[in-house]
Coordinates of C-alpha atoms in Angstrom, one line a residue:
M1 CA 3.4 -5.9 -18.7
R2 CA 2.4 -2.6 -20.2
W3 CA -1.2 -3.4 -19.7
V4 CA -0.6 -4.1 -16.0
A5 CA 1.2 -0.8 -15.6
I6 CA -1.8 1.0 -17.2
A7 CA -4.3 -0.8 -15.0
S8 CA -2.3 -0.1 -11.9
A9 CA -2.3 3.6 -12.7
V10 CA -6.0 3.6 -13.4
A11 CA -6.7 1.8 -10.2
A12 CA -4.7 4.3 -8.2
I13 CA -6.4 7.3 -9.8
T14 CA -9.9 6.0 -9.6
G15 CA -9.4 5.1 -5.9
Y16 CA -8.6 8.7 -5.1
V17 CA -11.5 9.9 -7.2
V18 CA -13.8 7.7 -5.1
I19 CA -12.3 9.2 -1.9
L20 CA -12.8 12.8 -3.3
I21 CA -16.4 12.0 -4.2
A22 CA -16.9 10.6 -0.7
T23 CA -15.4 13.6 1.1
T24 CA -17.4 16.2 -0.8
T25 CA -20.6 14.2 -0.3
L26 CA -20.3 13.0 3.2
G27 CA -18.3 15.8 4.8
A28 CA -16.1 15.4 7.8
E29 CA -19.0 14.3 10.0
R30 CA -19.6 11.0 8.1
F31 CA -16.4 10.3 6.1
E32 CA -14.9 8.1 8.7
L33 CA -17.9 5.7 8.4
F34 CA -17.0 5.1 4.8
N35 CA -13.2 5.2 5.2
V36 CA -13.1 2.6 8.0
F37 CA -15.2 0.2 5.9
W38 CA -13.0 0.9 2.9
G39 CA -9.9 0.1 5.0
L40 CA -11.5 -3.1 6.4
F41 CA -12.4 -4.4 2.9
F42 CA -9.1 -3.7 1.4
T43 CA -7.3 -5.2 4.4
L44 CA -9.1 -8.5 3.8
N45 CA -8.6 -8.1 0.1
G46 CA -4.9 -7.6 0.6
I47 CA -4.7 -10.7 2.8
V48 CA -6.4 -13.0 0.2
M49 CA -4.0 -11.6 -2.4
G50 CA -1.6 -14.1 -1.0
L51 CA -3.6 -16.8 -2.7
M52 CA -3.1 -14.9 -6.0
H53 CA 0.7 -14.9 -5.6
E54 CA 0.7 -18.7 -4.9
T55 CA -1.6 -19.4 -7.8
T56 CA 0.5 -17.3 -10.1
R57 CA 3.6 -19.2 -9.1
G58 CA 2.0 -22.6 -9.4
V59 CA 0.3 -22.1 -12.8
R60 CA 3.5 -20.5 -14.2
A61 CA 5.6 -23.4 -13.0
M62 CA 3.5 -25.7 -15.2
A63 CA 3.3 -23.2 -18.0
R64 CA 7.1 -23.0 -18.1
P65 CA 8.2 -26.6 -17.6
D66 CA 11.7 -27.6 -16.4
D67 CA 14.1 -29.5 -18.6
E68 CA 12.8 -32.9 -17.5
T69 CA 9.2 -32.1 -18.5
W70 CA 10.4 -30.5 -21.7
E71 CA 12.3 -33.7 -22.7
R72 CA 9.3 -35.9 -21.8
E73 CA 7.0 -33.8 -24.1
R74 CA 9.5 -34.0 -26.9
S75 CA 9.8 -37.7 -26.5
H76 CA 6.1 -37.9 -27.1
G77 CA 6.4 -35.6 -30.1
Q78 CA 4.9 -32.7 -28.2
D79 CA 7.1 -29.8 -29.1
D80 CA 5.8 -26.2 -28.5
E81 CA 4.0 -26.1 -31.8
A82 CA 2.3 -29.5 -31.3
V83 CA 1.1 -28.6 -27.9
L84 CA -0.3 -25.4 -29.1
E85 CA -2.0 -26.9 -32.2
A86 CA -3.6 -29.6 -30.0
F87 CA -5.0 -26.9 -27.8
E88 CA -6.0 -24.1 -30.2
A89 CA -5.6 -25.1 -33.8
E90 CA -8.1 -22.5 -35.1
E91 CA -6.4 -19.6 -33.4
L92 CA -3.0 -20.7 -34.6
E93 CA -4.1 -20.2 -38.1
D94 CA -5.4 -16.7 -37.4
A95 CA -2.7 -14.3 -38.5
S96 CA -4.3 -11.6 -36.3
V97 CA -3.4 -13.5 -33.1
S98 CA -0.6 -11.7 -31.3
A99 CA 2.6 -13.2 -30.1
E100 CA 1.5 -12.6 -26.5
A101 CA -1.7 -14.5 -27.2
R102 CA 0.1 -17.4 -28.8
A103 CA 2.5 -17.6 -25.8
A104 CA -0.5 -17.5 -23.4
D105 CA -2.2 -20.3 -25.3
L106 CA 0.9 -22.4 -25.1
A107 CA 1.2 -21.7 -21.4
L108 CA -2.4 -22.6 -20.8
A109 CA -2.0 -25.8 -22.9
R110 CA 0.7 -26.9 -20.6
A111 CA -1.1 -25.8 -17.4
S112 CA -4.3 -27.5 -18.5
N113 CA -2.5 -30.8 -18.8
A114 CA -1.0 -30.5 -15.3
S115 CA -1.4 -33.1 -12.6
G116 CA -2.0 -30.6 -9.8
I117 CA -5.2 -29.1 -8.6
N118 CA -7.5 -26.7 -10.5
P119 CA -7.0 -23.5 -8.3
V120 CA -10.2 -21.8 -9.4
K121 CA -12.4 -24.7 -8.5
T122 CA -10.5 -25.1 -5.2
S123 CA -11.0 -21.4 -4.5
V124 CA -14.7 -21.8 -4.4
T125 CA -14.5 -23.9 -1.2
I126 CA -11.8 -21.7 0.2
S127 CA -13.9 -18.6 -0.4
L128 CA -16.9 -20.1 1.4
V129 CA -14.7 -20.9 4.4
I130 CA -13.3 -17.4 4.5
G131 CA -16.7 -15.8 4.1
A132 CA -18.1 -17.9 6.9
L133 CA -15.2 -16.9 9.2
V134 CA -15.9 -13.2 8.5
L135 CA -19.6 -13.6 9.2
A136 CA -19.0 -15.8 12.3
T137 CA -16.5 -13.4 13.8
S138 CA -18.4 -10.3 13.0
P139 CA -19.9 -10.0 16.5
L140 CA -16.4 -9.5 17.8
W141 CA -15.3 -6.6 15.6
A142 CA -18.4 -5.1 13.9
P143 CA -19.8 -3.3 17.0
A144 CA -16.4 -1.6 17.4
L145 CA -15.7 -0.7 13.8
L146 CA -19.2 -0.2 12.2
P147 CA -21.9 2.1 13.3
A148 CA -25.1 0.4 14.6
Q149 CA -27.3 1.7 11.9
Y150 CA -25.1 0.3 9.1
G151 CA -23.7 -2.7 11.0
A152 CA -25.9 -5.4 9.4
T153 CA -25.6 -4.0 5.9
A154 CA -21.9 -3.5 6.1
T155 CA -21.3 -7.0 7.5
G156 CA -23.5 -8.6 4.8
L157 CA -21.7 -6.7 2.0
L158 CA -18.3 -7.5 3.5
T159 CA -19.1 -11.2 3.8
V160 CA -20.4 -11.6 0.2
A161 CA -17.6 -9.4 -1.2
I162 CA -14.7 -11.2 0.5
T163 CA -16.2 -14.6 -0.6
L164 CA -16.3 -13.5 -4.3
T165 CA -13.0 -11.6 -4.0
T166 CA -11.2 -14.8 -2.9
V167 CA -12.2 -16.5 -6.1
Q168 CA -11.2 -13.3 -8.0
A169 CA -7.8 -13.3 -6.4
V170 CA -7.2 -16.9 -7.6
F171 CA -8.6 -16.2 -11.0
S172 CA -6.3 -13.2 -11.3
G173 CA -3.4 -15.5 -10.4
V174 CA -4.3 -17.9 -13.2
L175 CA -4.4 -15.0 -15.7
S176 CA -1.0 -13.8 -14.5
G177 CA 0.4 -17.3 -14.5
I178 CA -0.5 -18.0 -18.2
G179 CA 0.5 -14.4 -19.2
R180 CA -2.9 -13.1 -20.1
W181 CA -1.9 -9.6 -19.1
R182 CA -4.5 -7.8 -21.1
A183 CA -7.3 -9.8 -19.5
Y184 CA -5.8 -9.2 -16.1
A185 CA -5.6 -5.5 -16.7
I186 CA -9.2 -5.3 -18.0
L187 CA -10.4 -7.1 -14.9
T188 CA -8.6 -4.5 -12.8
M189 CA -10.0 -1.6 -14.8
I190 CA -13.6 -2.9 -14.7
E191 CA -13.3 -3.1 -10.9
S192 CA -11.9 0.4 -10.7
F193 CA -14.4 2.1 -13.0
G194 CA -17.3 0.2 -11.5
R195 CA -16.4 1.6 -8.1
V196 CA -16.4 5.2 -9.4
I197 CA -19.8 4.7 -11.2
V198 CA -21.5 3.4 -8.0
A199 CA -19.9 6.2 -6.0
L200 CA -21.3 8.8 -8.3
I201 CA -24.7 7.2 -8.0
A202 CA -24.4 7.3 -4.2
T203 CA -24.2 11.1 -4.3
L204 CA -27.8 11.1 -5.6
L205 CA -29.2 8.8 -2.8
S206 CA -31.0 10.0 0.3
D207 CA -28.6 7.8 2.3
P208 CA -25.3 8.1 0.5
V209 CA -23.3 6.2 3.2
T210 CA -24.9 2.9 2.1
G211 CA -24.2 3.8 -1.5
F212 CA -20.5 4.3 -0.7
L213 CA -20.4 1.0 1.2
V214 CA -21.7 -0.7 -2.0
A215 CA -19.2 1.2 -4.1
T216 CA -16.3 -0.1 -2.0
V217 CA -17.2 -3.7 -2.8
T218 CA -18.4 -3.2 -6.4
G219 CA -15.2 -4.6 -7.9
M220 CA -16.4 -8.2 -7.1
I221 CA -18.5 -8.1 -10.3
S222 CA -15.4 -7.9 -12.6
S223 CA -14.4 -11.6 -12.4
P224 CA -17.8 -13.0 -13.5
I225 CA -17.7 -10.6 -16.4
I226 CA -14.2 -11.8 -17.5
M227 CA -15.0 -15.4 -16.8
L228 CA -17.8 -15.3 -19.4
T229 CA -15.5 -14.3 -22.2
P230 CA -13.8 -17.0 -24.3
V231 CA -10.4 -16.1 -22.8
G232 CA -11.8 -16.3 -19.3
R233 CA -13.6 -19.6 -19.8
R234 CA -10.5 -21.3 -21.2
A235 CA -8.4 -19.9 -18.4
L236 CA -10.6 -21.8 -15.9
S237 CA -9.0 -25.1 -17.1
A238 CA -5.5 -24.2 -15.8
H239 CA -3.9 -26.3 -13.0
T240 CA -1.1 -25.7 -10.6
D241 CA 2.0 -27.8 -9.9
V242 CA 1.1 -28.8 -6.4
S243 CA -1.4 -31.0 -4.5
L244 CA -4.3 -29.6 -2.5
R245 CA -2.4 -29.8 0.8
S246 CA 0.6 -28.0 -0.6
F247 CA -1.6 -25.3 -2.2
L248 CA -3.3 -24.6 1.1
S249 CA 0.0 -24.6 3.0
R250 CA 1.8 -22.3 0.5
G251 CA -1.3 -20.1 0.1
G252 CA -1.6 -19.7 3.9
Q253 CA 2.0 -18.7 4.1
S254 CA 1.6 -16.1 1.4
M255 CA -1.5 -14.8 3.1
L256 CA 0.4 -14.5 6.3
A257 CA 3.1 -12.5 4.6
A258 CA 0.6 -10.3 2.8
S259 CA -1.5 -9.6 6.0
A260 CA 1.1 -7.5 7.9
A261 CA 1.5 -5.0 5.0
A262 CA -2.2 -5.0 4.4
V263 CA -3.0 -4.2 8.1
L264 CA -0.4 -1.5 8.4
V265 CA -0.9 0.3 5.1
V266 CA -4.5 -0.1 3.8
G267 CA -5.9 -1.2 7.1
F268 CA -4.5 1.7 9.2
P269 CA -8.0 3.4 9.4
V270 CA -9.3 0.2 11.0
L271 CA -6.4 0.2 13.5
I272 CA -7.2 3.8 14.5
K273 CA -10.9 3.1 14.9
A274 CA -10.3 -0.1 16.9
T275 CA -7.7 1.4 19.2
R276 CA -9.2 4.9 19.6
P277 CA -13.0 4.1 19.8
G278 CA -13.9 7.4 21.6
T279 CA -12.3 9.7 19.0
D280 CA -14.5 12.5 17.7
P281 CA -15.8 11.5 14.3
V282 CA -14.8 14.9 12.7
L283 CA -11.3 14.7 14.0
L284 CA -11.0 11.1 12.9
S285 CA -12.3 11.9 9.4
N286 CA -9.7 14.7 9.1
L287 CA -6.9 12.4 10.4
L288 CA -7.8 9.5 8.1
L289 CA -8.0 11.8 5.0
A290 CA -4.6 13.4 5.9
V291 CA -3.0 10.0 6.3
T292 CA -4.4 8.8 2.9
L293 CA -3.3 11.9 1.0
T294 CA 0.2 12.3 2.5
R295 CA 1.0 8.6 1.8
A296 CA 0.1 8.6 -1.9
P297 CA 3.0 10.5 -3.4
I298 CA 5.6 8.3 -1.8
L299 CA 4.1 4.9 -1.4
T300 CA 2.2 4.6 -4.7
P301 CA 5.4 4.6 -6.9
I302 CA 7.2 2.3 -4.6
T303 CA 4.4 -0.3 -4.4
S304 CA 3.8 -0.1 -8.2
F305 CA 7.4 -1.0 -9.0
Q306 CA 8.0 -3.4 -6.2
S307 CA 9.1 -6.2 -8.5
A308 CA 11.6 -3.9 -10.3
I309 CA 13.0 -2.9 -6.9
V310 CA 13.5 -6.5 -6.0
V311 CA 15.5 -7.0 -9.2
Y312 CA 17.6 -4.0 -8.4
F313 CA 18.6 -5.6 -5.1
V314 CA 19.1 -9.0 -6.6
D315 CA 21.6 -7.6 -9.0
R316 CA 23.6 -6.0 -6.1
F317 CA 23.2 -8.6 -3.4
R318 CA 26.9 -8.8 -2.7
Q319 CA 26.9 -5.2 -1.5
G320 CA 25.2 -6.2 1.8
R321 CA 23.6 -3.4 3.8
R322 CA 25.3 -0.7 1.7
V323 CA 22.9 -1.5 -1.1
L324 CA 20.1 0.3 0.8
L325 CA 22.0 3.5 1.5
I326 CA 21.2 5.3 -1.8
P327 CA 17.5 4.1 -2.1
I328 CA 16.7 4.9 1.5
A329 CA 18.5 8.3 1.3
A330 CA 16.5 9.1 -1.8
V331 CA 13.1 8.2 -0.2
L332 CA 13.9 10.1 3.0
G333 CA 15.1 13.1 0.9
I334 CA 11.8 13.1 -1.1
A335 CA 9.9 12.8 2.2
I336 CA 11.7 15.8 3.7
V337 CA 10.9 17.9 0.6
G338 CA 7.3 16.6 0.5
A339 CA 6.9 17.4 4.2
G340 CA 8.0 21.0 3.5
L341 CA 5.5 21.3 0.7
A342 CA 2.7 19.7 2.8
W343 CA 3.3 22.3 5.5
L344 CA 3.0 25.1 3.0
V345 CA 0.2 24.0 0.6
G346 CA -1.4 21.1 2.3
P347 CA -4.0 22.9 4.5
P348 CA -5.8 24.7 1.6
I349 CA -5.8 21.4 -0.4
I350 CA -7.4 19.6 2.6
E351 CA -10.1 22.3 2.9
L352 CA -11.0 21.9 -0.8
M353 CA -11.9 18.2 -0.1
G354 CA -15.3 19.1 1.5
R355 CA -17.0 20.7 4.4
G356 CA -15.5 20.3 7.8
F357 CA -12.1 19.2 6.6
T358 CA -9.1 21.1 8.1
V359 CA -5.7 19.9 9.1
G360 CA -2.7 21.9 10.3
G361 CA 0.4 22.1 8.1
H362 CA 2.6 20.7 10.9
V363 CA 0.5 17.6 11.1
L364 CA 0.5 17.1 7.3
A365 CA 4.3 17.6 7.3
A366 CA 4.8 15.0 10.0
L367 CA 2.6 12.5 8.3
T368 CA 4.4 13.0 5.0
F369 CA 7.7 12.4 6.6
V370 CA 6.6 9.2 8.3
A371 CA 5.1 8.0 5.0
G372 CA 8.7 8.1 3.9
V373 CA 9.7 5.8 6.7
T374 CA 7.0 3.3 5.6
G375 CA 8.5 3.6 2.1
C376 CA 11.9 2.6 3.6
L377 CA 10.2 -0.5 5.1
Y378 CA 9.1 -1.5 1.6
L379 CA 12.7 -1.0 0.3
S380 CA 14.3 -3.0 3.1
G381 CA 11.6 -5.7 2.6
A382 CA 12.4 -5.9 -1.1
A383 CA 16.2 -6.2 -0.3
V384 CA 15.5 -9.1 2.2
L385 CA 13.3 -10.8 -0.4
A386 CA 16.1 -10.5 -2.9
R387 CA 18.3 -12.5 -0.5
E388 CA 15.5 -15.2 -0.2
R389 CA 15.0 -14.5 3.5
H390 CA 11.2 -14.6 3.5
G391 CA 10.9 -15.3 7.2
V392 CA 12.8 -12.1 8.1
Y393 CA 10.7 -10.2 5.6
V394 CA 7.5 -11.3 7.3
A395 CA 9.0 -10.7 10.8
G396 CA 10.0 -7.1 9.8
W397 CA 6.5 -6.2 8.6
W398 CA 4.8 -7.8 11.6
T399 CA 7.2 -6.0 14.0
A400 CA 6.1 -2.7 12.4
T401 CA 2.4 -3.6 12.6
I402 CA 2.5 -4.8 16.2
V403 CA 4.6 -1.8 17.4
A404 CA 2.2 0.6 15.6
I405 CA -0.8 -1.0 17.4
V406 CA 0.9 -0.8 20.8
V407 CA 1.8 2.9 20.2
L408 CA -1.8 3.7 19.2
L409 CA -3.0 2.1 22.4
V410 CA -0.6 3.7 24.9
T411 CA 0.0 7.2 23.4
P412 CA -2.4 9.8 25.0
G413 CA -3.2 12.2 22.1
V414 CA -4.7 10.7 18.9
L415 CA -2.6 13.0 16.6
D416 CA 0.6 12.1 18.4
A417 CA -0.3 8.5 18.5
V418 CA -0.9 8.3 14.7
V419 CA 2.4 10.1 13.9
L420 CA 4.4 8.0 16.3
A421 CA 2.8 4.7 15.2
L422 CA 3.5 5.4 11.5
G423 CA 7.0 6.5 12.3
L424 CA 8.2 4.1 15.1
G425 CA 6.6 1.0 13.8
P426 CA 8.1 1.0 10.3
L427 CA 11.4 2.2 11.7
L428 CA 11.7 -0.9 13.9
G429 CA 10.6 -3.0 11.0
V430 CA 13.4 -1.6 8.9
L431 CA 15.9 -2.4 11.7
V432 CA 14.7 -6.0 11.8
H433 CA 15.3 -6.3 8.1
L434 CA 18.7 -4.7 8.3
I435 CA 20.0 -6.7 11.4
F436 CA 18.6 -10.1 10.6
G437 CA 18.1 -10.1 6.8
M438 CA 21.0 -8.3 5.3
G439 CA 23.9 -10.3 6.6
P440 CA 26.5 -12.2 4.4
V441 CA 25.0 -14.6 1.9
T442 CA 27.2 -17.5 0.8
R443 CA 26.6 -18.5 -2.8
D444 CA 28.5 -20.9 -5.1
N445 CA 30.7 -18.9 -7.4
E446 CA 29.3 -15.8 -5.8
T447 CA 26.4 -15.6 -8.2
A448 CA 23.4 -13.6 -7.5
P449 CA 20.3 -15.4 -6.3
E450 CA 17.5 -16.0 -8.8
P451 CA 14.3 -14.2 -8.1
S452 CA 12.1 -16.5 -6.1
T453 CA 8.6 -15.4 -7.1
E454 CA 7.1 -15.2 -10.6
P455 CA 6.5 -11.4 -10.5
E456 CA 10.2 -11.0 -9.6
R457 CA 11.3 -13.4 -12.4
E458 CA 9.1 -11.5 -14.9
A459 CA 10.7 -8.2 -13.8
A460 CA 14.2 -9.6 -14.0
E461 CA 13.6 -10.8 -17.6
H462 CA 12.2 -7.4 -18.5
A463 CA 15.2 -5.7 -17.0
R464 CA 17.6 -7.8 -19.0

């Protein structure tokens, strides 16, 4: 997991490097063109990540068999060592092979013998369907979100990118499921550094906007690179524990759960553009940059350690709603302090981002505080997941998203609308989690619930 932590940090840093390059190159007049496309791509990317979660779960379920499967293997003389030798005899004899690699090979050996579907092969068809849907529906959203001069280019890039990204999401799930964390981290870092390289090239072009659009989707090249390596080629043989129908059903549910958070967080620039089409581009660029920068200090740590936060709530599930008092108080306390700092030092920092960028301290302070409210929504969602109330988890996030959209539509001023949307939406989402998801849980012997997803189980084992 160390590799995953490093890759996550690299991805976060390089993402903001790309934004800095874009602001200094495009200025406030054109930054919103790039930022809306950035938000649109990462919204779709966040949605298809639901397939990654289901793939991880399904592959890991086969890589770590239950007692019945274990006994069946032993009855056929297939203990762990025998399974591994049959799959990778040469590597077993290599003393340089790490324990993690041996464990991953054993996991892959089990998953390769599974009776379920091959998720990567299945993802090719799924990706073509998703890409076709993006292209077919583009006349409905492209004119409102994308400028006419870049509409065709942006739509084409988005269609190709989301098609390949869907396969990448499933492949990432396979790597996670078999425990190939180093390969998973390398995939993430190739994507991140590739985006920075293309962004730097874009600054030299006569039409840098197109270059930044390409930089946004450059990460789609990382999976083909990893798939060509020996580790990547072997990982393609992994299977899940479910049929095609179950995989599509479970994957669809995971995508639905992921979509609300994706729309409200990374897709917020798209919501603003869609609901406030007549907003001045310079004002919109300033607002989008301010939202991005004020969210980072609070939301990045929370999202990076989401699995560990779930484990925290799993271990304390009998405390009921009280379990959220200290975490929420801590996040809101940080948000208040951050709001004060944003008011004092935020405006000069914004002005350093490029020509035409200027945002008042009171706006930055308000956006920083409401970022803390969104952080509380992540916490309440994690607490609800720890109690295995997935329906309430999704309902809370969708409540926040729908309320934010309504507020953006009905509030007169764009600045007031954005602050209210990012404050009121998540606040009501938290209330849904607290009221419907944090009631009494009846368990035999009052034992804590087991984490229900593979990332949560991995975090639990690490915590122990």
